[in-house]
Amino acid sequence: MKNKNNRPICTSEYVSINEIDQFLFHLGTSFDNPVMLFLHGGPGSAESLFTGLFQDRWEEIYTVVHWDQRGAGKTLTKNPDKLPTIELMLQDLFEIIQYLKKKYNKKKIVIFGHSWGSVLGSVFIRKHPEEVEYYIGAGQVVGMMENEQVAYNKLKEIIEKSGDKKSLKKLESVGEYPGSKIVFDKGFLRKCNIVHKLLGKYKLGMEIGIDIWIAMFKSPIFKFSDIIAFMKIFKANSKVHSFLGDFNLRTESKEYKVPVYYILGERDWQAPCVVAEDYFKDIKAPNKEIFIIPDAGHFLMMDQPDLVFDTLSAINKNETSYKQVSAI
């Protein structure tokens, strides 16, 4: 594997976690830096191939470890029949953190959860706060039902203002959305596909440009089997989808035992910024702060890499100061 930046830490490996071999990709500049475990989106959308788009400067202040989760990326390729449930993924995450603590001689690990990763991360820090230095939620999901309702209403408002009758007719063809309960069946997926394509058209949703594909092919860890794995993620993660459909942070206690930071894209309507911002006002944590990144969508770290790095740098400094004061 090529180490284009000559990083002291640049390794990819399969580690035996929870009885299967799971893929980890480590990048960093100093063993003294905090270790950040990046929890990717999806479920199933491994982001280890896209580090070149946003992560180089992160490695100045963190050792960043990407994990292709069970049911995703290289872990799915290696274990096509070992598919995830939320219980298995939480156990996987716990064991990976034990491995990283030992490997890097750390007492705790920083968790960065993006999109679906923010769901997994939010559940984990409630169960195991003793394992986590602090938590960063990017494109934070508060609840699937609320997210889809808010996104739909915003989309309809924008389309009506634009006078785009063709798009309005398409939107109205989905009927009641997302319905009384989210079930990832063919009917919901058809509706979801229409809504999210229109979100993309009006730059309210995820935008996957040519730069993402170029970054993937240029990645030092890319293999063509990664494309095949991506094509299988929906079926592979069916049991996790049922959990995600019912997920709602508002029904849980708003007290957290670890510091909590949210980094949100101002124009993110995939996991609407306004929903996470509203929820964040009510949470209690040892330390908390929210950052809104201007002109950024759901892939905020790719849309505004410099602003996201500045934010991470501020969080890192804040936590360093917080620990020093707490130790006095």
Tab-separated table of C-alpha atoms in Angstrom:
chain	number	residue	atom	x	y	z
A	1	MET	CA	0.000	0.000	0.000
A	2	LYS	CA	1.378	3.421	-1.002
A	3	ASN	CA	1.947	5.985	1.744
A	4	LYS	CA	1.682	9.158	-0.347
A	5	ASN	CA	2.194	11.543	2.603
A	6	ASN	CA	4.890	9.432	4.261
A	7	ARG	CA	2.776	9.208	7.401
A	8	PRO	CA	4.375	7.409	10.371
A	9	ILE	CA	1.013	5.656	10.740
A	10	CYS	CA	-0.379	4.220	7.501
A	11	THR	CA	-1.595	0.652	7.731
A	12	SER	CA	-4.551	-1.434	6.643
A	13	GLU	CA	-5.354	-4.732	8.298
A	14	TYR	CA	-7.940	-7.365	9.061
A	15	VAL	CA	-8.418	-7.925	12.771
A	16	SER	CA	-10.353	-10.766	14.368
A	17	ILE	CA	-13.284	-8.975	16.004
A	18	ASN	CA	-16.297	-10.774	17.430
A	19	GLU	CA	-15.299	-14.010	15.641
A	20	ILE	CA	-14.867	-12.545	12.130
A	21	ASP	CA	-12.060	-10.676	10.341
A	22	GLN	CA	-12.916	-6.977	10.122
A	23	PHE	CA	-11.122	-4.281	8.131
A	24	LEU	CA	-9.362	-1.300	9.725
A	25	PHE	CA	-7.448	1.511	7.976
A	26	HIS	CA	-5.125	3.592	10.191
A	27	LEU	CA	-3.674	7.002	9.232
A	28	GLY	CA	-1.793	9.472	11.414
A	29	THR	CA	1.301	11.525	12.119
A	30	SER	CA	2.020	10.835	15.789
A	31	PHE	CA	1.357	8.042	18.256
A	32	ASP	CA	0.841	10.742	20.888
A	33	ASN	CA	-2.279	12.112	19.185
A	34	PRO	CA	-5.770	11.062	20.295
A	35	VAL	CA	-7.174	8.082	18.392
A	36	MET	CA	-10.381	8.812	16.475
A	37	LEU	CA	-12.544	5.928	15.307
A	38	PHE	CA	-14.559	6.986	12.254
A	39	LEU	CA	-18.011	5.378	12.082
A	40	HIS	CA	-19.215	5.520	8.480
A	41	GLY	CA	-22.704	6.036	7.135
A	42	GLY	CA	-25.159	3.804	5.375
A	43	PRO	CA	-25.774	1.368	6.932
A	44	GLY	CA	-23.194	-0.252	4.698
A	45	SER	CA	-21.584	2.784	3.034
A	46	ALA	CA	-17.918	2.408	3.961
A	47	GLU	CA	-16.056	5.735	3.695
A	48	SER	CA	-12.512	4.380	4.065
A	49	LEU	CA	-11.986	4.812	0.302
A	50	PHE	CA	-12.629	8.570	0.412
A	51	THR	CA	-10.086	9.724	2.995
A	52	GLY	CA	-8.120	11.608	0.326
A	53	LEU	CA	-11.007	14.060	-0.113
A	54	PHE	CA	-11.048	15.437	3.407
A	55	GLN	CA	-8.782	13.759	5.930
A	56	ASP	CA	-5.138	14.738	5.342
A	57	ARG	CA	-5.146	17.602	7.838
A	58	TRP	CA	-7.155	15.619	10.397
A	59	GLU	CA	-4.141	13.333	10.706
A	60	GLU	CA	-2.101	16.226	12.105
A	61	ILE	CA	-4.190	16.170	15.291
A	62	TYR	CA	-5.700	12.657	15.364
A	63	THR	CA	-4.751	9.127	14.471
A	64	VAL	CA	-7.832	8.354	12.363
A	65	VAL	CA	-9.017	4.754	12.122
A	66	HIS	CA	-11.662	3.775	9.572
A	67	TRP	CA	-13.619	0.603	10.210
A	68	ASP	CA	-15.535	-1.105	7.413
A	69	GLN	CA	-18.452	-2.264	9.538
A	70	ARG	CA	-20.005	-5.710	9.422
A	71	GLY	CA	-22.126	-5.653	6.263
A	72	ALA	CA	-19.946	-2.996	4.584
A	73	GLY	CA	-16.915	-2.660	2.339
A	74	LYS	CA	-13.994	-5.000	2.801
A	75	THR	CA	-15.500	-6.591	5.903
A	76	LEU	CA	-18.559	-7.602	3.867
A	77	THR	CA	-16.331	-8.970	1.076
A	78	LYS	CA	-14.443	-11.069	3.611
A	79	ASN	CA	-17.599	-12.207	5.433
A	80	PRO	CA	-20.527	-12.282	2.976
A	81	ASP	CA	-22.628	-14.469	5.285
A	82	LYS	CA	-21.858	-12.755	8.617
A	83	LEU	CA	-24.467	-10.023	8.442
A	84	PRO	CA	-25.197	-7.311	10.990
A	85	THR	CA	-27.785	-6.704	13.634
A	86	ILE	CA	-27.594	-3.685	15.918
A	87	GLU	CA	-26.559	-5.978	18.800
A	88	LEU	CA	-23.694	-7.488	16.782
A	89	MET	CA	-22.494	-4.077	15.618
A	90	LEU	CA	-22.433	-2.688	19.153
A	91	GLN	CA	-20.432	-5.709	20.267
A	92	ASP	CA	-18.101	-5.293	17.271
A	93	LEU	CA	-17.599	-1.636	18.170
A	94	PHE	CA	-16.803	-2.448	21.797
A	95	GLU	CA	-14.175	-5.023	20.778
A	96	ILE	CA	-12.591	-2.697	18.202
A	97	ILE	CA	-12.200	-0.013	20.848
A	98	GLN	CA	-10.492	-2.517	23.156
A	99	TYR	CA	-8.138	-3.396	20.310
A	100	LEU	CA	-7.334	0.258	19.556
A	101	LYS	CA	-6.783	1.155	23.206
A	102	LYS	CA	-4.232	-1.623	23.490
A	103	LYS	CA	-2.578	-0.927	20.129
A	104	TYR	CA	-2.109	2.787	20.800
A	105	ASN	CA	-1.823	2.646	24.595
A	106	LYS	CA	-4.878	4.854	25.175
A	107	LYS	CA	-7.372	4.852	28.026
A	108	LYS	CA	-10.226	6.061	25.829
A	109	ILE	CA	-11.051	6.637	22.148
A	110	VAL	CA	-12.683	9.567	20.327
A	111	ILE	CA	-15.724	8.537	18.272
A	112	PHE	CA	-16.670	10.402	15.080
A	113	GLY	CA	-20.033	9.227	13.751
A	114	HIS	CA	-21.246	10.307	10.311
A	115	SER	CA	-24.916	9.808	9.313
A	116	TRP	CA	-25.754	6.152	10.152
A	117	GLY	CA	-22.484	6.208	12.124
A	118	SER	CA	-24.038	8.912	14.313
A	119	VAL	CA	-26.850	6.484	15.153
A	120	LEU	CA	-24.431	3.706	16.079
A	121	GLY	CA	-22.207	6.151	17.967
A	122	SER	CA	-25.090	7.718	19.906
A	123	VAL	CA	-26.339	4.321	21.059
A	124	PHE	CA	-22.832	3.161	21.970
A	125	ILE	CA	-21.879	6.155	24.127
A	126	ARG	CA	-24.965	5.557	26.263
A	127	LYS	CA	-24.034	1.910	26.805
A	128	HIS	CA	-20.288	2.391	27.273
A	129	PRO	CA	-19.438	6.004	28.207
A	130	GLU	CA	-16.323	4.773	30.054
A	131	GLU	CA	-14.736	3.829	26.696
A	132	VAL	CA	-15.136	7.199	24.982
A	133	GLU	CA	-13.047	10.367	25.354
A	134	TYR	CA	-15.703	12.411	23.561
A	135	TYR	CA	-18.230	12.017	20.776
A	136	ILE	CA	-18.548	13.975	17.520
A	137	GLY	CA	-21.753	13.606	15.508
A	138	ALA	CA	-21.570	14.771	11.873
A	139	GLY	CA	-24.788	14.815	9.867
A	140	GLN	CA	-26.329	13.697	13.150
A	141	VAL	CA	-29.477	11.588	12.876
A	142	VAL	CA	-32.045	12.311	15.604
A	143	GLY	CA	-34.868	10.136	14.235
A	144	MET	CA	-35.612	8.679	10.811
A	145	MET	CA	-39.324	9.521	10.869
A	146	GLU	CA	-38.741	13.153	11.838
A	147	ASN	CA	-35.868	13.507	9.363
A	148	GLU	CA	-37.957	12.301	6.433
A	149	GLN	CA	-40.997	14.409	7.384
A	150	VAL	CA	-38.958	17.609	7.788
A	151	ALA	CA	-37.026	16.996	4.554
A	152	TYR	CA	-40.254	16.331	2.618
A	153	ASN	CA	-41.919	19.505	3.932
A	154	LYS	CA	-38.871	21.627	3.078
A	155	LEU	CA	-38.667	20.100	-0.385
A	156	LYS	CA	-42.353	20.747	-1.079
A	157	GLU	CA	-41.985	24.348	0.082
A	158	ILE	CA	-39.010	24.966	-2.227
A	159	ILE	CA	-40.637	23.292	-5.230
A	160	GLU	CA	-43.881	25.261	-4.785
A	161	LYS	CA	-41.929	28.527	-4.574
A	162	SER	CA	-39.995	27.649	-7.731
A	163	GLY	CA	-43.134	26.968	-9.752
A	164	ASP	CA	-41.673	23.668	-10.955
A	165	LYS	CA	-44.937	21.868	-11.739
A	166	LYS	CA	-43.239	18.744	-13.101
A	167	SER	CA	-41.249	18.190	-9.905
A	168	LEU	CA	-44.289	18.998	-7.751
A	169	LYS	CA	-46.300	16.363	-9.610
A	170	LYS	CA	-43.523	13.813	-8.990
A	171	LEU	CA	-43.419	14.708	-5.303
A	172	GLU	CA	-47.172	14.472	-4.896
A	173	SER	CA	-47.128	11.043	-6.572
A	174	VAL	CA	-45.542	9.533	-3.439
A	175	GLY	CA	-48.680	10.283	-1.400
A	176	GLU	CA	-48.349	10.424	2.372
A	177	TYR	CA	-44.650	10.462	3.223
A	178	PRO	CA	-42.963	8.797	4.994
A	179	GLY	CA	-46.185	7.253	6.329
A	180	SER	CA	-47.123	6.249	9.854
A	181	LYS	CA	-44.132	3.901	10.174
A	182	ILE	CA	-40.909	3.492	8.216
A	183	VAL	CA	-40.558	-0.012	6.830
A	184	PHE	CA	-37.814	-0.520	4.254
A	185	ASP	CA	-39.984	-2.409	1.765
A	186	LYS	CA	-40.325	-1.849	-1.994
A	187	GLY	CA	-43.136	0.668	-1.565
A	188	PHE	CA	-41.230	2.894	0.835
A	189	LEU	CA	-38.020	2.611	-1.161
A	190	ARG	CA	-39.814	3.743	-4.330
A	191	LYS	CA	-41.165	6.800	-2.508
A	192	CYS	CA	-37.823	7.439	-0.816
A	193	ASN	CA	-35.993	7.303	-4.145
A	194	ILE	CA	-38.314	9.927	-5.665
A	195	VAL	CA	-38.011	12.255	-2.666
A	196	HIS	CA	-34.244	11.968	-2.392
A	197	LYS	CA	-33.649	12.473	-6.118
A	198	LEU	CA	-35.636	15.700	-5.868
A	199	LEU	CA	-33.678	16.685	-2.748
A	200	GLY	CA	-30.518	16.260	-4.819
A	201	LYS	CA	-31.956	18.263	-7.707
A	202	TYR	CA	-32.635	21.200	-5.383
A	203	LYS	CA	-29.289	20.767	-3.602
A	204	LEU	CA	-30.987	19.803	-0.350
A	205	GLY	CA	-29.715	16.218	-0.252
A	206	MET	CA	-26.649	14.147	-0.928
A	207	GLU	CA	-24.660	15.067	-3.999
A	208	ILE	CA	-22.291	12.420	-5.364
A	209	GLY	CA	-20.020	14.053	-7.922
A	210	ILE	CA	-17.238	12.797	-10.134
A	211	ASP	CA	-14.662	13.808	-7.503
A	212	ILE	CA	-15.943	11.063	-5.177
A	213	TRP	CA	-15.490	8.411	-7.859
A	214	ILE	CA	-12.003	9.692	-8.702
A	215	ALA	CA	-11.029	9.627	-5.016
A	216	MET	CA	-12.264	6.042	-4.734
A	217	PHE	CA	-10.207	4.816	-7.692
A	218	LYS	CA	-7.140	6.694	-6.420
A	219	SER	CA	-7.415	5.290	-2.898
A	220	PRO	CA	-4.406	3.127	-1.944
A	221	ILE	CA	-6.790	0.506	-0.540
A	222	PHE	CA	-9.229	0.364	-3.494
A	223	LYS	CA	-10.101	-2.991	-5.057
A	224	PHE	CA	-12.830	-3.755	-7.607
A	225	SER	CA	-14.412	-6.034	-5.019
A	226	ASP	CA	-15.305	-2.838	-3.113
A	227	ILE	CA	-17.763	-1.929	-5.899
A	228	ILE	CA	-19.346	-5.387	-5.710
A	229	ALA	CA	-19.640	-5.043	-1.926
A	230	PHE	CA	-21.367	-1.668	-2.313
A	231	MET	CA	-23.959	-3.224	-4.616
A	232	LYS	CA	-24.828	-5.741	-1.879
A	233	ILE	CA	-25.214	-3.414	1.088
A	234	PHE	CA	-28.979	-3.013	1.084
A	235	LYS	CA	-29.682	-6.727	1.341
A	236	ALA	CA	-26.781	-7.245	3.745
A	237	ASN	CA	-28.104	-4.619	6.172
A	238	SER	CA	-31.807	-5.491	6.139
A	239	LYS	CA	-31.925	-6.286	9.867
A	240	VAL	CA	-30.222	-3.000	10.723
A	241	HIS	CA	-32.733	-1.088	8.581
A	242	SER	CA	-35.564	-2.292	10.809
A	243	PHE	CA	-33.752	-0.810	13.824
A	244	LEU	CA	-33.005	2.420	11.956
A	245	GLY	CA	-36.634	2.888	10.924
A	246	ASP	CA	-37.689	3.053	14.592
A	247	PHE	CA	-34.666	5.018	15.847
A	248	ASN	CA	-35.526	8.206	17.752
A	249	LEU	CA	-33.178	9.963	20.160
A	250	ARG	CA	-36.019	12.123	21.480
A	251	THR	CA	-37.524	9.115	23.271
A	252	GLU	CA	-34.271	8.505	25.179
A	253	SER	CA	-32.766	10.339	28.132
A	254	LYS	CA	-31.095	13.579	27.064
A	255	GLU	CA	-28.318	13.136	29.635
A	256	TYR	CA	-24.938	12.043	28.284
A	257	LYS	CA	-21.935	11.034	30.369
A	258	VAL	CA	-19.361	12.023	27.744
A	259	PRO	CA	-18.700	15.372	26.040
A	260	VAL	CA	-20.854	15.723	22.920
A	261	TYR	CA	-20.117	17.810	19.820
A	262	TYR	CA	-22.258	18.145	16.709
A	263	ILE	CA	-20.905	19.316	13.345
A	264	LEU	CA	-23.771	19.986	10.958
A	265	GLY	CA	-24.024	21.120	7.346
A	266	GLU	CA	-26.145	24.265	7.072
A	267	ARG	CA	-27.900	22.964	3.930
A	268	ASP	CA	-28.155	19.339	5.036
A	269	TRP	CA	-31.725	18.115	4.565
A	270	GLN	CA	-30.721	14.440	4.340
A	271	ALA	CA	-30.362	14.471	8.124
A	272	PRO	CA	-31.826	17.943	8.563
A	273	CYS	CA	-29.546	20.352	10.380
A	274	VAL	CA	-32.575	22.059	11.930
A	275	VAL	CA	-33.698	18.820	13.610
A	276	ALA	CA	-30.311	18.071	15.176
A	277	GLU	CA	-29.893	21.714	16.198
A	278	ASP	CA	-33.252	21.682	17.969
A	279	TYR	CA	-32.527	18.397	19.757
A	280	PHE	CA	-29.048	19.544	20.827
A	281	LYS	CA	-30.458	22.479	22.816
A	282	ASP	CA	-31.951	20.102	25.379
A	283	ILE	CA	-29.138	17.616	25.919
A	284	LYS	CA	-26.951	17.630	29.016
A	285	ALA	CA	-23.312	16.559	28.845
A	286	PRO	CA	-20.047	17.219	30.715
A	287	ASN	CA	-19.124	19.458	27.798
A	288	LYS	CA	-21.084	20.216	24.641
A	289	GLU	CA	-20.928	22.484	21.617
A	290	ILE	CA	-22.563	22.643	18.213
A	291	PHE	CA	-20.971	23.866	14.968
A	292	ILE	CA	-22.922	24.760	11.819
A	293	ILE	CA	-20.801	24.605	8.655
A	294	PRO	CA	-21.972	27.153	6.031
A	295	ASP	CA	-22.638	26.012	2.460
A	296	ALA	CA	-22.255	22.346	3.410
A	297	GLY	CA	-24.642	19.447	2.960
A	298	HIS	CA	-24.750	15.910	4.330
A	299	PHE	CA	-21.164	15.185	3.226
A	300	LEU	CA	-20.022	18.291	5.064
A	301	MET	CA	-16.412	17.154	5.464
A	302	MET	CA	-16.142	16.846	1.676
A	303	ASP	CA	-18.101	20.036	0.949
A	304	GLN	CA	-16.043	22.220	3.302
A	305	PRO	CA	-12.884	20.302	4.316
A	306	ASP	CA	-11.008	23.350	5.638
A	307	LEU	CA	-13.897	24.550	7.813
A	308	VAL	CA	-14.460	21.056	9.192
A	309	PHE	CA	-10.746	20.745	10.001
A	310	ASP	CA	-10.839	24.109	11.796
A	311	THR	CA	-13.818	22.837	13.781
A	312	LEU	CA	-12.073	19.589	14.724
A	313	SER	CA	-9.004	21.568	15.740
A	314	ALA	CA	-11.151	23.768	18.003
A	315	ILE	CA	-12.816	20.687	19.548
A	316	ASN	CA	-9.449	19.036	20.140
A	317	LYS	CA	-8.079	22.166	21.844
A	318	ASN	CA	-11.243	22.556	23.895
A	319	GLU	CA	-11.060	18.970	25.142
A	320	THR	CA	-7.352	19.282	25.929
A	321	SER	CA	-8.070	22.398	28.028
A	322	TYR	CA	-11.078	20.711	29.639
A	323	LYS	CA	-8.981	17.718	30.707
A	324	GLN	CA	-6.262	19.957	32.103
A	325	VAL	CA	-8.774	21.936	34.200
A	326	SER	CA	-10.476	18.749	35.382
A	327	ALA	CA	-7.135	17.340	36.513
A	328	ILE	CA	-6.417	20.312	38.792
